[in-house]
Coordinates of C-alpha atoms in Angstrom, one line a residue:
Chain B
X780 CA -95.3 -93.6 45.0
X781 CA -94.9 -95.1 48.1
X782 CA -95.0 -93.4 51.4
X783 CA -92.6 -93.9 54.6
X784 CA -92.9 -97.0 56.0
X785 CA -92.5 -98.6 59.9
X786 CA -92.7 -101.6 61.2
X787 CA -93.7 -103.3 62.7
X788 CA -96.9 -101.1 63.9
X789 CA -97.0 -102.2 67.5
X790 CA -95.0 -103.4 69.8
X791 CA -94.9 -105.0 73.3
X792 CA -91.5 -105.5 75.0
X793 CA -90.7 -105.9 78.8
X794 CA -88.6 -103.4 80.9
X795 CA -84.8 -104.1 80.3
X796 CA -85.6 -105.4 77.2
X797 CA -84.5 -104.5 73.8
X798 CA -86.7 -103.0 70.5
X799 CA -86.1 -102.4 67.0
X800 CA -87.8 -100.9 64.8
X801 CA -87.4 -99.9 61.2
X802 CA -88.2 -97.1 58.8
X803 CA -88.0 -97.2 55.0
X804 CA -88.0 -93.8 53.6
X805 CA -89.9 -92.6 50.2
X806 CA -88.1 -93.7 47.3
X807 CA -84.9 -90.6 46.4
X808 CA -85.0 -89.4 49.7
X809 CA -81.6 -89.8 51.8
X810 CA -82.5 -88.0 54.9
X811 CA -84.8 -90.1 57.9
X812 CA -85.4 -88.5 61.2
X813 CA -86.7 -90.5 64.2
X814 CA -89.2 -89.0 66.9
X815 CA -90.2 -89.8 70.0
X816 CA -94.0 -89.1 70.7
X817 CA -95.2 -89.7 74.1
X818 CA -99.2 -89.8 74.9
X819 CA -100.9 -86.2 74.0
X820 CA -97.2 -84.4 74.1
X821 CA -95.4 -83.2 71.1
X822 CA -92.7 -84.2 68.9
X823 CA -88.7 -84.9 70.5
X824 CA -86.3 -85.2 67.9
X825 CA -84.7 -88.2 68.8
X826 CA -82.0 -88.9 65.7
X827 CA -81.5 -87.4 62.3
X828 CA -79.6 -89.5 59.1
X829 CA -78.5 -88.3 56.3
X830 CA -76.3 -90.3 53.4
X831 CA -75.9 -92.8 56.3
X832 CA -74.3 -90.5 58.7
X833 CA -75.5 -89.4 61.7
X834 CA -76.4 -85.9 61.5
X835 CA -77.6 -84.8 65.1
X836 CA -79.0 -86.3 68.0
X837 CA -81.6 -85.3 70.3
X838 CA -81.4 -84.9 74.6
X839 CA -81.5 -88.9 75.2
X840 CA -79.8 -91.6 76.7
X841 CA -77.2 -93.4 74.7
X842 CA -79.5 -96.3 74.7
X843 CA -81.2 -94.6 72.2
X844 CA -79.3 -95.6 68.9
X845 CA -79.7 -96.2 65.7
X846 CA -78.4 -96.3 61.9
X847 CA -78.8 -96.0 58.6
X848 CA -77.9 -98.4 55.9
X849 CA -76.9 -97.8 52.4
X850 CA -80.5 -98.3 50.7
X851 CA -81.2 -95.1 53.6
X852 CA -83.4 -97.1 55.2
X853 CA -83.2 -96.7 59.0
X854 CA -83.0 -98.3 62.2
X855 CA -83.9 -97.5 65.8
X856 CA -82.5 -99.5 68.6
X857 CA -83.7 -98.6 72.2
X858 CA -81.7 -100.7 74.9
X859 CA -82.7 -101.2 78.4
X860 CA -86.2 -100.8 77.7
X861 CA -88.0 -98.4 80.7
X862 CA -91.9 -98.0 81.4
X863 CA -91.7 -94.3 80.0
X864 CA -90.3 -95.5 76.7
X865 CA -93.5 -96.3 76.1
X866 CA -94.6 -93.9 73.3
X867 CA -95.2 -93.6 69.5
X868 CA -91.8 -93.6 67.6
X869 CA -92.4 -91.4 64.1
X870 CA -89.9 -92.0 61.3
X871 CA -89.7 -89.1 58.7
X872 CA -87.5 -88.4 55.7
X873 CA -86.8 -85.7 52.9
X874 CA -84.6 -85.3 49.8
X875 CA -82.1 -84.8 52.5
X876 CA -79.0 -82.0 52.6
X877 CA -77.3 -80.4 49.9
X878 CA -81.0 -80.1 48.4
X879 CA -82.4 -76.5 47.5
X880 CA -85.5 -77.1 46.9
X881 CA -88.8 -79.3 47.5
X882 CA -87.4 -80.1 51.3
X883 CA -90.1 -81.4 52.9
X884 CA -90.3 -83.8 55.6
X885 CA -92.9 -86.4 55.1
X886 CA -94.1 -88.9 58.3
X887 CA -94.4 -92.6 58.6
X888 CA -97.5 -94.0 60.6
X889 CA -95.3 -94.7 63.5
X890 CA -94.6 -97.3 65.6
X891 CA -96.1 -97.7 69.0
X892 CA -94.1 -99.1 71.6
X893 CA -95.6 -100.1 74.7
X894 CA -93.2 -101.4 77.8
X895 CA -94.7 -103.3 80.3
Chain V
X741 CA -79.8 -74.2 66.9
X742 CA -82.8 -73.3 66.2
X743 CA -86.1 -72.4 68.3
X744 CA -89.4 -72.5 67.7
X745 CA -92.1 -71.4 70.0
X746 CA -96.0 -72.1 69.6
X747 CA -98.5 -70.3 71.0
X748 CA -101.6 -71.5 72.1
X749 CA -101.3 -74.7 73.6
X750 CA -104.6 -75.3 73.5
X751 CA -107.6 -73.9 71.5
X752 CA -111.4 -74.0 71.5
X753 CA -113.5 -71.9 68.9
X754 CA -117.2 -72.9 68.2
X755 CA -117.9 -74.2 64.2
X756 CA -117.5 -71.7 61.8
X757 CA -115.4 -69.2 63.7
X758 CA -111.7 -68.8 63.0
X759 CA -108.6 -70.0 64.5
X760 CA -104.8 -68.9 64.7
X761 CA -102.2 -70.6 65.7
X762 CA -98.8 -68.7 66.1
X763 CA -95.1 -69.4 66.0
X764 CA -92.0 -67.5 66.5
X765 CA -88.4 -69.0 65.3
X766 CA -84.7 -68.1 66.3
X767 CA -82.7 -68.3 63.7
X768 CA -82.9 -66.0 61.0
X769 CA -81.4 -68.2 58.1
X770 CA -84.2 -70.6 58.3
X771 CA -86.1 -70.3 55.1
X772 CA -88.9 -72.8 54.7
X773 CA -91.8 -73.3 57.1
X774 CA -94.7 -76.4 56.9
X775 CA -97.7 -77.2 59.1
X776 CA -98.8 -80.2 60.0
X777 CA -101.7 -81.6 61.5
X778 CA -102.0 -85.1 63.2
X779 CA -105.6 -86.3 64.1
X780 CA -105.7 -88.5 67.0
X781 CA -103.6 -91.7 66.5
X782 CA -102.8 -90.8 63.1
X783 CA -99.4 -89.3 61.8
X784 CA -98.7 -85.7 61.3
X785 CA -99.5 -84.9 57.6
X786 CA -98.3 -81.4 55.7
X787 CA -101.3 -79.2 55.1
X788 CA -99.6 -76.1 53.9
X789 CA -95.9 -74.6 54.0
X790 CA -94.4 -71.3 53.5
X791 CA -91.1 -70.5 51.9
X792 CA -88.6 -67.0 53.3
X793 CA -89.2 -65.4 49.9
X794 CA -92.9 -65.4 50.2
X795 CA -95.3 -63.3 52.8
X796 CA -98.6 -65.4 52.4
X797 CA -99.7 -68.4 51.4
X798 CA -103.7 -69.4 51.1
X799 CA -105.3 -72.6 50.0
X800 CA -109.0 -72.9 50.6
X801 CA -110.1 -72.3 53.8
X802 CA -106.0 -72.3 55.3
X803 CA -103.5 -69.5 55.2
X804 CA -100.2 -68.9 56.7
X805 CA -98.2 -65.6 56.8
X806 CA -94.9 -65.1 57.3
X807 CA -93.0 -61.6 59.1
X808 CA -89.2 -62.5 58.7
X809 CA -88.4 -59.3 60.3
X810 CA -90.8 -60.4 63.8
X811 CA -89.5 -64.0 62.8
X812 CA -92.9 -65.3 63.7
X813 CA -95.3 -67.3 61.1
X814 CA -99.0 -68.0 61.5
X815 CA -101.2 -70.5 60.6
X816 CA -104.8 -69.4 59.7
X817 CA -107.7 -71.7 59.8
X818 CA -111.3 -69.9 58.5
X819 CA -114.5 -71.5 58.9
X820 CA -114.0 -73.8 61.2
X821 CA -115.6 -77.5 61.2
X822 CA -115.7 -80.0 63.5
X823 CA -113.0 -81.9 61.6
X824 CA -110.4 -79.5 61.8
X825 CA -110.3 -81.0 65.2
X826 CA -106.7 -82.0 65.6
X827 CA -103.3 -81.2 67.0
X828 CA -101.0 -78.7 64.7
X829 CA -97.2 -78.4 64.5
X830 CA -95.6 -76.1 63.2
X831 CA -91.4 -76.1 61.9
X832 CA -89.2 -74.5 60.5
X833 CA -86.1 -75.6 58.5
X834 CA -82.9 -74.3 56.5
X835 CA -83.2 -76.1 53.4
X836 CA -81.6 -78.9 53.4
X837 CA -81.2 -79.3 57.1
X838 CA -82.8 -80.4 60.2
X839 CA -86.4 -79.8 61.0
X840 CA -87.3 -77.8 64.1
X841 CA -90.8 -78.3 65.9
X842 CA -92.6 -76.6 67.8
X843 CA -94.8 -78.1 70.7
X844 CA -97.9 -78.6 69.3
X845 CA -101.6 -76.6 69.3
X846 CA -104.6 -79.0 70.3
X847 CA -107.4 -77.5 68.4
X848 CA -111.0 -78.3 69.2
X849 CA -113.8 -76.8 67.0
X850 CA -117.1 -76.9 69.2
X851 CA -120.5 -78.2 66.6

Protein backbone atom coordinates (compact mmCIF):
# COMPACT_ATOMS: atom_id res chain seq x y z
CA UNK A 1 0.00 0.00 0.00
CA UNK A 2 1.18 3.15 -0.76
CA UNK A 3 2.30 5.78 1.58
CA UNK A 4 1.61 9.69 1.53
CA UNK A 5 3.01 11.25 -1.19
CA UNK A 6 4.47 15.14 -1.88
CA UNK A 7 5.72 16.69 -4.49
CA UNK A 8 7.59 17.89 -5.80
CA UNK A 9 10.52 17.14 -3.13
CA UNK A 10 12.32 20.44 -3.39
CA UNK A 11 11.63 23.55 -4.29
CA UNK A 12 13.36 27.00 -5.11
CA UNK A 13 11.04 30.04 -5.47
CA UNK A 14 12.00 33.79 -5.20
CA UNK A 15 10.53 36.23 -2.45
CA UNK A 16 7.04 37.48 -3.65
CA UNK A 17 6.63 34.57 -5.48
CA UNK A 18 4.16 31.93 -5.44
CA UNK A 19 4.51 27.75 -4.43
CA UNK A 20 2.42 24.83 -4.67
CA UNK A 21 2.76 21.87 -3.50
CA UNK A 22 0.69 18.75 -3.36
CA UNK A 23 -0.06 15.89 -1.11
CA UNK A 24 -1.81 12.59 -1.96
CA UNK A 25 -2.97 10.89 1.07
CA UNK A 26 -2.90 6.80 1.66
CA UNK A 27 -5.45 5.17 -0.18
CA UNK A 28 -9.28 5.37 2.29
CA UNK A 29 -7.96 8.01 4.16
CA UNK A 30 -10.13 11.47 4.00
CA UNK A 31 -8.30 13.50 6.43
CA UNK A 32 -4.63 15.50 5.29
CA UNK A 33 -3.01 17.94 7.55
CA UNK A 34 -0.24 20.31 6.42
CA UNK A 35 2.79 21.40 8.65
CA UNK A 36 5.10 23.80 8.64
CA UNK A 37 8.69 22.64 9.81
CA UNK A 38 11.34 25.21 10.01
CA UNK A 39 15.18 24.15 10.44
CA UNK A 40 15.68 22.05 13.93
CA UNK A 41 12.15 23.46 15.35
CA UNK A 42 9.13 21.46 15.74
CA UNK A 43 5.93 20.82 14.06
CA UNK A 44 3.11 24.11 13.30
CA UNK A 45 -0.02 22.95 12.32
CA UNK A 46 -0.53 24.86 9.37
CA UNK A 47 -4.17 23.42 7.78
CA UNK A 48 -6.20 20.41 8.48
CA UNK A 49 -8.90 18.69 5.61
CA UNK A 50 -11.20 16.59 6.08
CA UNK A 51 -14.04 15.31 3.31
CA UNK A 52 -12.79 18.40 1.54
CA UNK A 53 -13.64 20.93 4.07
CA UNK A 54 -11.53 22.86 5.95
CA UNK A 55 -11.38 21.69 9.34
CA UNK A 56 -9.02 24.19 11.25
CA UNK A 57 -6.34 26.37 10.61
CA UNK A 58 -3.20 27.09 12.31
CA UNK A 59 -1.69 30.97 13.56
CA UNK A 60 -0.65 32.03 9.79
CA UNK A 61 -1.12 34.60 7.35
CA UNK A 62 -3.98 34.21 4.91
CA UNK A 63 -1.34 33.67 2.28
CA UNK A 64 -1.19 30.42 3.55
CA UNK A 65 -4.10 28.53 1.70
CA UNK A 66 -4.92 25.51 0.49
CA UNK A 67 -7.61 22.81 -0.53
CA UNK A 68 -8.71 19.62 -0.84
CA UNK A 69 -10.20 18.01 -3.83
CA UNK A 70 -12.66 15.21 -4.09
CA UNK A 71 -10.07 12.27 -4.66
CA UNK A 72 -8.83 14.07 -0.85
CA UNK A 73 -5.83 14.82 -2.30
CA UNK A 74 -4.50 18.24 -1.09
CA UNK A 75 -3.07 21.34 -1.98
CA UNK A 76 -0.87 24.02 -0.36
CA UNK A 77 -0.65 27.43 -1.85
CA UNK A 78 1.73 29.95 -0.05
CA UNK A 79 1.43 33.51 -1.71
CA UNK A 80 3.88 36.23 -1.41
CA UNK A 81 6.67 34.00 -0.78
CA UNK A 82 9.04 35.51 2.30
CA UNK A 83 12.73 34.37 3.18
CA UNK A 84 11.43 32.64 6.46
CA UNK A 85 8.93 30.56 4.44
CA UNK A 86 11.71 28.70 3.87
CA UNK A 87 11.12 25.36 5.70
CA UNK A 88 10.08 21.70 5.22
CA UNK A 89 6.19 21.54 4.54
CA UNK A 90 4.96 17.83 5.99
CA UNK A 91 1.60 16.54 4.61
CA UNK A 92 -0.14 13.86 6.79
CA UNK A 93 -3.46 12.12 6.65
CA UNK A 94 -5.72 9.51 8.60
CA UNK A 95 -9.04 7.67 8.20
CA UNK A 96 -10.22 11.05 9.03
CA UNK A 97 -13.39 12.11 11.51
CA UNK A 98 -16.37 10.24 12.34
CA UNK A 99 -13.72 7.22 12.66
CA UNK A 100 -13.45 5.28 16.10
CA UNK A 101 -10.84 3.48 15.60
CA UNK A 102 -7.24 2.90 13.92
CA UNK A 103 -6.81 6.94 13.79
CA UNK A 104 -3.46 7.37 13.09
CA UNK A 105 -1.75 10.08 11.41
CA UNK A 106 0.81 8.90 9.01
CA UNK A 107 3.57 11.54 7.36
CA UNK A 108 4.67 12.28 3.86
CA UNK A 109 8.44 12.92 3.13
CA UNK A 110 7.83 16.53 2.92
CA UNK A 111 8.50 19.07 0.78
CA UNK A 112 11.38 21.50 1.21
CA UNK A 113 10.92 24.89 0.23
CA UNK A 114 13.66 27.13 0.03
CA UNK A 115 13.01 31.16 -0.79
CA UNK A 116 15.80 33.01 -1.97
CA UNK B 1 -8.12 23.20 22.16
CA UNK B 2 -5.90 21.14 23.17
CA UNK B 3 -2.21 21.44 24.84
CA UNK B 4 0.45 19.47 24.82
CA UNK B 5 3.64 20.10 26.69
CA UNK B 6 7.04 18.17 26.27
CA UNK B 7 9.56 18.05 28.51
CA UNK B 8 13.00 17.89 27.83
CA UNK B 9 13.92 19.77 25.04
CA UNK B 10 16.93 18.29 24.71
CA UNK B 11 18.55 15.06 25.99
CA UNK B 12 22.02 13.38 26.19
CA UNK B 13 22.39 9.86 27.82
CA UNK B 14 25.60 7.68 27.10
CA UNK B 15 24.77 4.12 25.05
CA UNK B 16 23.00 1.74 26.88
CA UNK B 17 21.46 3.94 29.55
CA UNK B 18 17.79 4.87 29.50
CA UNK B 19 15.87 7.82 28.30
CA UNK B 20 12.36 9.48 29.13
CA UNK B 21 10.79 11.77 27.46
CA UNK B 22 7.57 13.28 29.09
CA UNK B 23 4.32 14.94 28.07
CA UNK B 24 1.39 16.47 29.68
CA UNK B 25 -2.00 17.19 27.71
CA UNK B 26 -5.06 19.58 28.46
CA UNK B 27 -7.94 18.23 27.47
CA UNK B 28 -9.24 15.45 29.16
CA UNK B 29 -11.36 13.84 26.28
CA UNK B 30 -8.39 13.12 24.25
CA UNK B 31 -8.06 9.42 24.00
CA UNK B 32 -5.26 8.23 21.74
CA UNK B 33 -1.65 9.13 22.05
CA UNK B 34 1.38 8.21 19.26
CA UNK B 35 5.14 8.96 19.22
CA UNK B 36 7.00 9.63 16.60
CA UNK B 37 10.44 9.93 15.79
CA UNK B 38 12.03 11.84 12.77
CA UNK B 39 15.84 11.19 12.16
CA UNK B 40 17.52 14.06 10.61
CA UNK B 41 16.02 15.05 7.15
CA UNK B 42 13.76 12.30 7.28
CA UNK B 43 9.86 12.37 8.17
CA UNK B 44 8.37 11.76 11.51
CA UNK B 45 7.47 7.94 11.57
CA UNK B 46 5.04 6.28 14.51
CA UNK B 47 7.00 4.11 16.78
CA UNK B 48 4.49 3.33 19.37
CA UNK B 49 0.95 4.82 20.48
CA UNK B 50 -1.18 4.46 23.48
CA UNK B 51 -4.88 4.40 23.61
CA UNK B 52 -7.22 6.21 27.07
CA UNK B 53 -8.30 2.71 28.03
CA UNK B 54 -4.86 1.36 28.38
CA UNK B 55 -2.08 2.24 31.20
CA UNK B 56 1.13 0.83 29.35
CA UNK B 57 2.24 -0.15 26.37
CA UNK B 58 5.80 -2.03 25.64
CA UNK B 59 7.42 -3.20 22.40
CA UNK B 60 11.02 -4.24 22.57
CA UNK B 61 13.17 -1.95 23.96
CA UNK B 62 10.14 1.15 23.91
CA UNK B 63 7.35 1.77 26.35
CA UNK B 64 4.97 4.40 27.01
CA UNK B 65 2.65 4.85 30.03
CA UNK B 66 -0.19 6.67 30.33
CA UNK B 67 -1.77 8.56 33.96
CA UNK B 68 -5.12 10.03 32.65
CA UNK B 69 -5.79 11.37 36.06
CA UNK B 70 -2.00 13.52 35.95
CA UNK B 71 -2.95 13.74 32.14
CA UNK B 72 0.72 13.22 31.33
CA UNK B 73 2.12 10.21 29.03
CA UNK B 74 5.70 9.01 28.79
CA UNK B 75 7.74 7.64 26.34
CA UNK B 76 10.39 5.15 27.54
CA UNK B 77 13.44 4.30 25.62
CA UNK B 78 15.80 1.30 27.46
CA UNK B 79 19.13 0.49 26.26
CA UNK B 80 19.97 3.09 24.39
CA UNK B 81 22.04 2.92 20.97
CA UNK B 82 23.51 5.28 19.02
CA UNK B 83 20.61 5.07 16.55
CA UNK B 84 18.01 6.02 18.71
CA UNK B 85 19.56 9.38 17.90
CA UNK B 86 16.69 11.42 16.73
CA UNK B 87 14.11 14.09 17.47
CA UNK B 88 10.66 12.61 19.19
CA UNK B 89 7.12 14.09 19.13
CA UNK B 90 4.71 13.28 20.97
CA UNK B 91 0.52 13.99 20.30
CA UNK B 92 -2.34 13.47 21.43
CA UNK B 93 -5.73 13.19 19.56
CA UNK B 94 -9.69 12.64 20.18
CA UNK B 95 -10.35 10.05 17.82
CA UNK B 96 -11.36 11.21 14.90
CA UNK B 97 -10.06 14.76 15.23
CA UNK B 98 -7.16 16.89 14.97
CA UNK B 99 -3.72 15.91 16.09
CA UNK B 100 -1.93 18.00 18.72
CA UNK B 101 1.95 18.14 18.99
CA UNK B 102 4.11 18.78 21.19
CA UNK B 103 7.53 20.61 20.59
CA UNK B 104 9.81 18.00 20.04
CA UNK B 105 12.74 16.11 22.28
CA UNK B 106 16.20 16.07 20.49
CA UNK B 107 17.72 12.86 21.78
CA UNK B 108 21.38 12.23 21.44
CA UNK B 109 22.69 8.73 22.68
CA UNK B 110 26.59 9.26 23.40
CA UNK B 111 28.79 5.66 21.89
Amino acid sequence: EAGVTQSPTHLIKTRGQQATLRCSPISGHTSVYWYQQALGLGLQFLLWYDEGEERNRGNFPPRFSGRQFPNYSSELNVNALELEDSALYLCASSLGTGRLSGNTIYFGEGSWLTVV
Amino acid sequence: GENVEQHPSTLSVQEGDSAVIKCTYSDSASNYFPWYKQELGKRPQLIIDIRSNVGEKKDQRIAVTLNKTAKHFSLHITETQPEDSAVYFCAASITGNQFYFGTGTSLTVIP
